[in-house]
Structures are given as structure tokens and as C-alpha cells.
Amino acid sequence: MYVPGARAGPYERSIVSVVNRRILPDRPSSLDFVLRNTTLCHPGVGANDLRPLSDTLAGYLESLIIPRACDPNLTLTENKIKAVSNFFHMACKAGPWVPDVERDAELKRKYPSLCGACANPACTVHDKYWGPTGTLQCLVSNAGEVMWGELDDVNFFFG
């Protein structure tokens, strides 16, 4: 029986990326080349989740491929959001981006491409592509081409 959040491996979390085969090039290529301008299915985070894919882990994956941005007129959080928006063609990064509801809405208006692949433009935790299962649904329904998620969730989904 699968229980979301229960982990079977030696590490608390094993984070993976799954890529739609149709975007893979015929020859060896860099991650940047393969993923730039694709559509990201991001699991998002929920304000009250006990075990969401943390911003730290998602940020680590993003830091491997997305060039750093440092606009002195933007906050660190907005610099990261802007960098993701500039790297990917579109995404579904549903759920809160920041704790403040008004600031969250402002950022979503400013970077609408990060909600462009969501089933609902409101881009909330109620989106069908939000969360570990939603992210995989986003990928297999061709709403997106790449996703971040936990290995246990991916194995269960495709298992």
C-alpha cells in the first residue's frame, strides 16, 4: 500500500527529474540545451503541507541548470522566480510562491508563464497539476515536458 510521505529508502528524500522522451536530442547534450524553453511541471508547495517538496530541494535542482540572476531592485525570492520564468517557456508552479497572499498574487501577475501550464490559471493548490500526483499528471497529459518530484512518488505512479 502506498502512503504519500512514507519513505522506503535509506534517505528521507530522493529527488528526481522526469523528462518527456520527445524533447531528448539524438546526441549527447547539456541539461541547459535539453531543458531551456521547455514546459516545467513543478509540484509546488502548500502552506499547510507536512512534507512538501521543499523550496530548498526544488531550488537545488533549478540551480543546476538555471543561470543565477541578481537584479539589485528585486528581492532574492523574486530573482529566483524571474530566473525560472526566463529559463522555461512555461510552467505549472501551482500553490503559494510566498507566504503573503497579496505579494503572491502580484508575483503571479508579473510572471504568468509560471502558471501557464496549469489546468486553472488561478495557479492554486486546488489545481489538478499541483502536488506529487498532479505533477506527474501534468507530464503524462503533455501539459508539460519535464517535472521535479520524489522518486517514491514517481515509482508508484509509473509502477
Coordinates of N, CA and C in Angstrom, one line a residue:
M1 N 0.8 -1.2 0.0 CA 0.0 0.0 0.0 C 0.9 1.2 0.0
Y2 N 0.6 2.2 -0.9 CA 1.3 3.4 -1.0 C 0.8 4.5 0.0
V3 N 1.6 5.1 0.8 CA 1.2 6.2 1.6 C 2.0 7.4 1.3
P4 N 1.4 8.5 0.7 CA 2.1 9.7 0.4 C 2.9 10.1 1.6
G5 N 4.2 10.4 1.4 CA 5.0 10.9 2.5 C 5.8 9.8 3.2
A6 N 5.4 8.6 3.1 CA 6.1 7.4 3.7 C 7.3 7.1 2.8
R7 N 8.5 6.9 3.3 CA 9.6 6.7 2.5 C 10.2 5.3 2.8
A8 N 10.6 4.6 1.7 CA 11.1 3.2 1.9 C 12.7 3.2 1.8
G9 N 13.3 4.2 1.3 CA 14.7 4.2 1.1 C 15.5 4.6 2.2
P10 N 16.9 4.5 2.1 CA 17.8 4.9 3.2 C 17.9 6.4 3.4
Y11 N 17.4 7.2 2.4 CA 17.4 8.7 2.5 C 16.0 9.1 2.7
E12 N 15.8 10.2 3.5 CA 14.5 10.7 3.7 C 13.8 11.1 2.3
R13 N 14.6 11.6 1.4 CA 14.1 12.0 0.1 C 15.1 11.8 -1.0
S14 N 14.6 11.3 -2.1 CA 15.4 11.2 -3.3 C 14.6 11.9 -4.4
I15 N 15.2 13.0 -4.8 CA 14.5 13.9 -5.8 C 15.0 13.6 -7.2
V16 N 14.1 13.5 -8.1 CA 14.4 13.2 -9.5 C 13.7 14.1 -10.4
S17 N 14.2 14.1 -11.7 CA 13.6 14.8 -12.7 C 13.2 13.8 -13.8
V18 N 12.0 13.9 -14.3 CA 11.5 13.0 -15.4 C 11.2 13.9 -16.6
V19 N 11.8 13.5 -17.7 CA 11.7 14.3 -18.9 C 10.9 13.5 -20.0
N20 N 10.0 14.2 -20.7 CA 9.3 13.5 -21.8 C 10.3 13.2 -22.9
R21 N 10.3 12.0 -23.4 CA 11.2 11.5 -24.4 C 11.3 12.4 -25.6
R22 N 10.2 13.0 -26.0 CA 10.1 13.7 -27.2 C 11.0 15.0 -27.2
I23 N 11.5 15.4 -26.1 CA 12.4 16.6 -26.1 C 13.9 16.2 -26.0
L24 N 14.1 14.9 -25.9 CA 15.5 14.5 -25.8 C 16.2 14.5 -27.2
P25 N 17.3 15.1 -27.3 CA 18.0 15.2 -28.6 C 18.7 13.9 -29.0
D26 N 19.0 13.7 -30.2 CA 19.6 12.5 -30.7 C 21.1 12.3 -30.3
R27 N 21.7 13.4 -29.9 CA 23.1 13.3 -29.5 C 23.3 13.8 -28.0
P28 N 24.4 13.5 -27.4 CA 24.6 14.0 -26.0 C 24.5 15.5 -26.0
S29 N 23.8 16.0 -25.0 CA 23.7 17.5 -24.9 C 23.6 17.9 -23.4
S30 N 23.9 19.1 -23.2 CA 23.9 19.6 -21.8 C 22.4 19.7 -21.3
L31 N 22.3 19.7 -20.0 CA 20.9 19.9 -19.4 C 20.3 21.3 -19.8
D32 N 21.1 22.3 -19.9 CA 20.7 23.6 -20.4 C 20.1 23.5 -21.7
F33 N 20.7 22.8 -22.7 CA 20.3 22.6 -24.0 C 18.9 21.9 -24.1
V34 N 18.9 20.8 -23.3 CA 17.7 20.0 -23.3 C 16.5 20.7 -22.7
L35 N 16.7 21.4 -21.6 CA 15.6 21.9 -20.8 C 15.1 23.3 -21.1
R36 N 16.0 24.1 -21.6 CA 15.7 25.5 -21.9 C 14.5 25.6 -22.8
N37 N 13.6 26.5 -22.5 CA 12.4 26.8 -23.2 C 11.4 25.6 -23.3
T38 N 11.5 24.7 -22.3 CA 10.5 23.6 -22.3 C 9.5 24.0 -21.2
T39 N 8.5 23.1 -21.0 CA 7.5 23.4 -20.0 C 7.7 22.6 -18.8
L40 N 7.8 23.2 -17.6 CA 8.0 22.6 -16.3 C 6.8 22.3 -15.6
C41 N 6.6 21.0 -15.1 CA 5.6 20.7 -14.1 C 6.3 20.7 -12.8
H42 N 5.9 21.6 -12.0 CA 6.6 21.8 -10.6 C 5.6 21.4 -9.6
P43 N 6.0 20.6 -8.6 CA 5.0 20.1 -7.6 C 4.4 21.2 -6.7
G44 N 5.1 22.4 -6.7 CA 4.6 23.4 -5.8 C 4.7 23.1 -4.4
V45 N 4.3 24.0 -3.5 CA 4.3 23.7 -2.1 C 3.0 24.2 -1.6
G46 N 2.5 23.6 -0.5 CA 1.3 24.1 0.2 C 1.6 24.7 1.5
A47 N 0.9 25.7 1.9 CA 1.2 26.4 3.2 C 1.1 25.4 4.4
N48 N 0.2 24.5 4.3 CA 0.0 23.6 5.5 C 0.5 22.2 5.3
D49 N 1.2 21.9 4.2 CA 1.7 20.5 4.0 C 2.8 20.2 5.0
L50 N 2.8 18.9 5.4 CA 3.8 18.5 6.4 C 5.1 18.1 5.7
R51 N 4.9 17.6 4.4 CA 6.1 17.1 3.7 C 6.1 17.5 2.3
P52 N 6.0 18.8 1.9 CA 6.1 19.1 0.5 C 7.5 19.0 0.0
L53 N 7.6 19.0 -1.3 CA 8.9 19.1 -1.9 C 9.4 20.5 -1.6
S54 N 10.4 20.6 -0.8 CA 10.8 21.9 -0.2 C 11.3 22.8 -1.3
D55 N 11.2 24.1 -1.0 CA 11.8 25.1 -1.9 C 13.3 24.8 -2.0
T56 N 13.9 24.3 -0.9 CA 15.4 24.1 -0.9 C 15.7 23.0 -1.9
L57 N 15.0 21.9 -1.9 CA 15.3 20.8 -2.9 C 15.0 21.2 -4.3
A58 N 13.8 21.8 -4.5 CA 13.5 22.3 -5.9 C 14.5 23.3 -6.3
G59 N 14.9 24.2 -5.4 CA 15.9 25.2 -5.7 C 17.2 24.6 -6.1
Y60 N 17.6 23.5 -5.4 CA 18.8 22.9 -5.8 C 18.8 22.4 -7.2
L61 N 17.7 21.7 -7.6 CA 17.6 21.2 -9.0 C 17.6 22.3 -10.0
E62 N 16.9 23.4 -9.6 CA 16.9 24.6 -10.5 C 18.3 25.2 -10.6
S63 N 19.0 25.2 -9.5 CA 20.4 25.8 -9.5 C 21.3 25.1 -10.4
L64 N 21.1 23.8 -10.7 CA 22.0 23.0 -11.6 C 21.9 23.5 -13.0
I65 N 20.7 24.1 -13.4 CA 20.5 24.4 -14.8 C 20.2 25.8 -15.1
I66 N 19.7 26.6 -14.2 CA 19.3 27.9 -14.4 C 20.3 28.9 -14.0
P67 N 20.7 29.8 -15.0 CA 21.7 30.8 -14.6 C 21.2 31.7 -13.5
R68 N 22.1 32.1 -12.6 CA 21.8 32.9 -11.5 C 21.5 34.3 -12.0
A69 N 20.5 34.9 -11.3 CA 20.2 36.3 -11.6 C 20.3 37.1 -10.4
C70 N 20.7 38.3 -10.5 CA 20.9 39.2 -9.3 C 20.5 40.6 -9.7
D71 N 19.3 40.9 -9.8 CA 18.8 42.2 -10.1 C 18.7 42.9 -8.7
P72 N 19.5 43.9 -8.5 CA 19.5 44.6 -7.1 C 18.2 45.2 -6.8
N73 N 17.3 45.4 -7.8 CA 16.0 46.0 -7.5 C 14.9 45.0 -7.1
L74 N 15.3 43.7 -7.1 CA 14.3 42.7 -6.8 C 14.8 41.9 -5.5
T75 N 13.9 41.3 -4.8 CA 14.2 40.5 -3.7 C 14.9 39.2 -4.2
L76 N 15.5 38.5 -3.3 CA 16.1 37.2 -3.6 C 15.1 36.3 -4.2
T77 N 13.9 36.2 -3.5 CA 12.8 35.3 -4.0 C 12.4 35.7 -5.4
E78 N 12.2 37.0 -5.6 CA 11.7 37.4 -7.0 C 12.8 37.1 -8.0
N79 N 14.1 37.3 -7.7 CA 15.2 37.0 -8.6 C 15.1 35.5 -9.0
K80 N 14.8 34.6 -8.0 CA 14.7 33.2 -8.3 C 13.5 32.9 -9.2
I81 N 12.4 33.5 -8.9 CA 11.2 33.3 -9.7 C 11.4 33.8 -11.1
K82 N 12.0 35.0 -11.3 CA 12.3 35.6 -12.6 C 13.2 34.7 -13.4
A83 N 14.2 34.1 -12.7 CA 15.2 33.2 -13.4 C 14.5 32.0 -14.0
V84 N 13.6 31.4 -13.1 CA 12.8 30.2 -13.6 C 11.9 30.6 -14.8
S85 N 11.3 31.7 -14.6 CA 10.4 32.2 -15.7 C 11.1 32.5 -17.0
N86 N 12.3 33.0 -16.9 CA 13.1 33.3 -18.1 C 13.7 32.0 -18.7
F87 N 13.9 31.0 -17.9 CA 14.6 29.8 -18.4 C 13.5 28.9 -19.1
F88 N 12.4 28.7 -18.5 CA 11.4 27.8 -19.0 C 10.4 28.6 -19.9
H89 N 9.9 27.9 -20.9 CA 8.9 28.6 -21.8 C 7.6 28.8 -21.0
M90 N 7.3 27.8 -20.2 CA 6.1 27.9 -19.4 C 6.2 26.9 -18.3
A91 N 5.3 27.0 -17.3 CA 5.3 26.0 -16.2 C 4.0 26.0 -15.5
C92 N 3.8 25.0 -14.7 CA 2.7 24.9 -13.7 C 3.4 24.8 -12.4
K93 N 3.5 26.0 -11.7 CA 4.1 26.0 -10.4 C 3.0 26.5 -9.5
A94 N 2.0 25.6 -9.3 CA 0.8 26.0 -8.6 C 1.0 26.0 -7.1
G95 N 0.2 26.7 -6.4 CA 0.3 26.8 -4.9 C 1.0 28.2 -4.6
P96 N 1.2 28.4 -3.3 CA 1.8 29.7 -2.9 C 3.3 29.8 -3.3
W97 N 3.7 30.9 -3.8 CA 5.1 31.1 -4.1 C 5.7 31.8 -2.9
V98 N 5.0 32.7 -2.2 CA 5.4 33.3 -1.0 C 4.3 33.3 0.0
P99 N 4.6 33.4 1.3 CA 3.5 33.3 2.3 C 2.5 34.5 2.2
D100 N 2.9 35.7 1.9 CA 2.0 36.8 1.8 C 1.0 36.7 0.6
V101 N -0.3 36.6 0.8 CA -1.2 36.4 -0.2 C -1.2 37.5 -1.3
E102 N -1.1 38.7 -0.9 CA -1.1 39.9 -1.8 C 0.2 39.8 -2.7
R103 N 1.3 39.6 -2.0 CA 2.6 39.5 -2.8 C 2.6 38.3 -3.7
D104 N 2.0 37.2 -3.3 CA 1.9 36.0 -4.1 C 1.1 36.3 -5.4
A105 N 0.0 37.0 -5.2 CA -0.9 37.4 -6.4 C -0.1 38.3 -7.3
E106 N 0.6 39.3 -6.7 CA 1.4 40.2 -7.5 C 2.5 39.5 -8.4
L107 N 3.2 38.6 -7.7 CA 4.2 37.8 -8.5 C 3.6 37.0 -9.6
K108 N 2.5 36.4 -9.3 CA 1.8 35.5 -10.3 C 1.3 36.4 -11.5
R109 N 0.9 37.6 -11.2 CA 0.6 38.5 -12.3 C 1.8 39.0 -13.1
K110 N 2.9 39.1 -12.4 CA 4.1 39.6 -13.1 C 4.8 38.5 -13.9
Y111 N 4.7 37.2 -13.4 CA 5.3 36.1 -14.1 C 4.3 35.0 -14.5
P112 N 3.3 35.4 -15.4 CA 2.2 34.5 -15.7 C 2.6 33.2 -16.4
S113 N 3.8 33.2 -17.0 CA 4.2 32.0 -17.7 C 4.4 30.8 -16.7
L114 N 4.6 31.1 -15.4 CA 4.8 30.1 -14.4 C 3.5 29.4 -14.0
C115 N 2.4 30.0 -14.5 CA 1.1 29.4 -14.2 C 0.5 28.9 -15.6
G116 N 1.1 29.2 -16.7 CA 0.6 29.0 -18.0 C 0.3 27.5 -18.3
A117 N 0.9 26.6 -17.7 CA 0.7 25.2 -18.0 C -0.3 24.5 -17.0
C118 N -0.7 25.3 -16.0 CA -1.7 24.8 -15.0 C -3.0 24.6 -15.7
A119 N -3.8 23.7 -15.1 CA -5.2 23.4 -15.7 C -6.1 24.6 -15.4
N120 N -5.8 25.4 -14.3 CA -6.6 26.6 -14.0 C -5.6 27.7 -13.8
P121 N -5.9 28.8 -14.5 CA -4.9 30.0 -14.4 C -4.8 30.6 -13.0
A122 N -5.7 30.2 -12.1 CA -5.6 30.7 -10.7 C -4.3 30.2 -10.0
C123 N -3.8 29.0 -10.5 CA -2.5 28.5 -10.1 C -2.4 28.3 -8.6
T124 N -3.5 27.6 -8.0 CA -3.6 27.3 -6.6 C -3.3 25.9 -6.3
V125 N -3.3 25.6 -5.0 CA -3.1 24.2 -4.6 C -4.3 23.3 -5.0
H126 N -5.4 23.9 -5.5 CA -6.5 23.1 -6.0 C -6.4 22.8 -7.5
D127 N -5.3 23.2 -8.1 CA -5.1 22.8 -9.5 C -4.8 21.3 -9.6
K128 N -5.4 20.7 -10.7 CA -5.2 19.3 -10.9 C -3.7 18.9 -11.1
Y129 N -2.9 19.8 -11.5 CA -1.5 19.6 -11.7 C -0.6 19.9 -10.5
W130 N -1.2 20.2 -9.3 CA -0.5 20.6 -8.1 C -0.1 19.3 -7.4
G131 N 1.0 19.3 -6.7 CA 1.4 18.2 -5.8 C 2.1 17.1 -6.6
P132 N 2.5 16.0 -5.8 CA 3.3 14.9 -6.4 C 2.5 14.2 -7.5
T133 N 1.3 13.9 -7.3 CA 0.5 13.2 -8.3 C 0.1 14.1 -9.5
G134 N -0.2 15.4 -9.1 CA -0.6 16.3 -10.1 C 0.6 16.6 -11.1
T135 N 1.8 16.7 -10.5 CA 2.9 17.0 -11.4 C 3.1 15.9 -12.4
L136 N 2.9 14.6 -12.0 CA 3.0 13.5 -12.9 C 1.9 13.5 -13.9
Q137 N 0.7 13.9 -13.5 CA -0.4 14.1 -14.4 C -0.1 15.1 -15.5
C138 N 0.5 16.2 -15.0 CA 0.9 17.3 -15.9 C 1.8 16.8 -17.0
L139 N 2.7 15.9 -16.6 CA 3.7 15.4 -17.6 C 3.1 14.4 -18.5
V140 N 2.3 13.4 -18.0 CA 1.7 12.4 -18.9 C 0.6 12.9 -19.8
S141 N 0.0 14.0 -19.4 CA -1.1 14.6 -20.2 C -0.5 15.6 -21.2
N142 N 0.8 15.7 -21.3 CA 1.5 16.6 -22.2 C 1.3 18.1 -22.0
A143 N 0.9 18.4 -20.8 CA 0.8 19.8 -20.4 C 2.2 20.3 -20.1
G144 N 3.1 19.4 -19.8 CA 4.5 19.8 -19.5 C 5.4 18.8 -20.1
E145 N 6.7 19.1 -20.1 CA 7.7 18.2 -20.7 C 8.8 17.7 -19.7
V146 N 8.8 18.3 -18.5 CA 9.8 17.9 -17.5 C 9.2 18.2 -16.2
M147 N 9.5 17.4 -15.2 CA 9.0 17.6 -13.8 C 10.0 17.3 -12.8
W148 N 9.8 17.9 -11.6 CA 10.6 17.5 -10.4 C 9.7 16.8 -9.5
G149 N 10.3 15.8 -8.8 CA 9.5 15.1 -7.8 C 10.3 14.1 -7.0
E150 N 9.6 13.4 -6.1 CA 10.3 12.5 -5.3 C 10.2 11.1 -6.0
L151 N 11.3 10.4 -5.9 CA 11.5 9.1 -6.5 C 10.4 8.1 -6.1
D152 N 10.0 8.1 -4.9 CA 9.0 7.2 -4.4 C 7.6 7.5 -5.1
D153 N 7.3 8.7 -5.3 CA 6.1 9.1 -6.0 C 6.1 8.7 -7.4
V154 N 7.3 8.9 -8.1 CA 7.4 8.6 -9.5 C 7.3 7.1 -9.7
N155 N 8.0 6.3 -8.8 CA 7.9 4.8 -8.9 C 6.5 4.3 -8.7
F156 N 5.8 4.9 -7.8 CA 4.4 4.5 -7.5 C 3.5 4.8 -8.7
F157 N 3.7 6.0 -9.3 CA 2.8 6.5 -10.4 C 3.0 5.6 -11.6
F158 N 4.3 5.3 -11.9 CA 4.6 4.5 -13.1 C 4.6 3.0 -12.9
G159 N 4.7 2.7 -11.5 CA 4.9 1.3 -11.1 C 4.0 0.3 -11.5

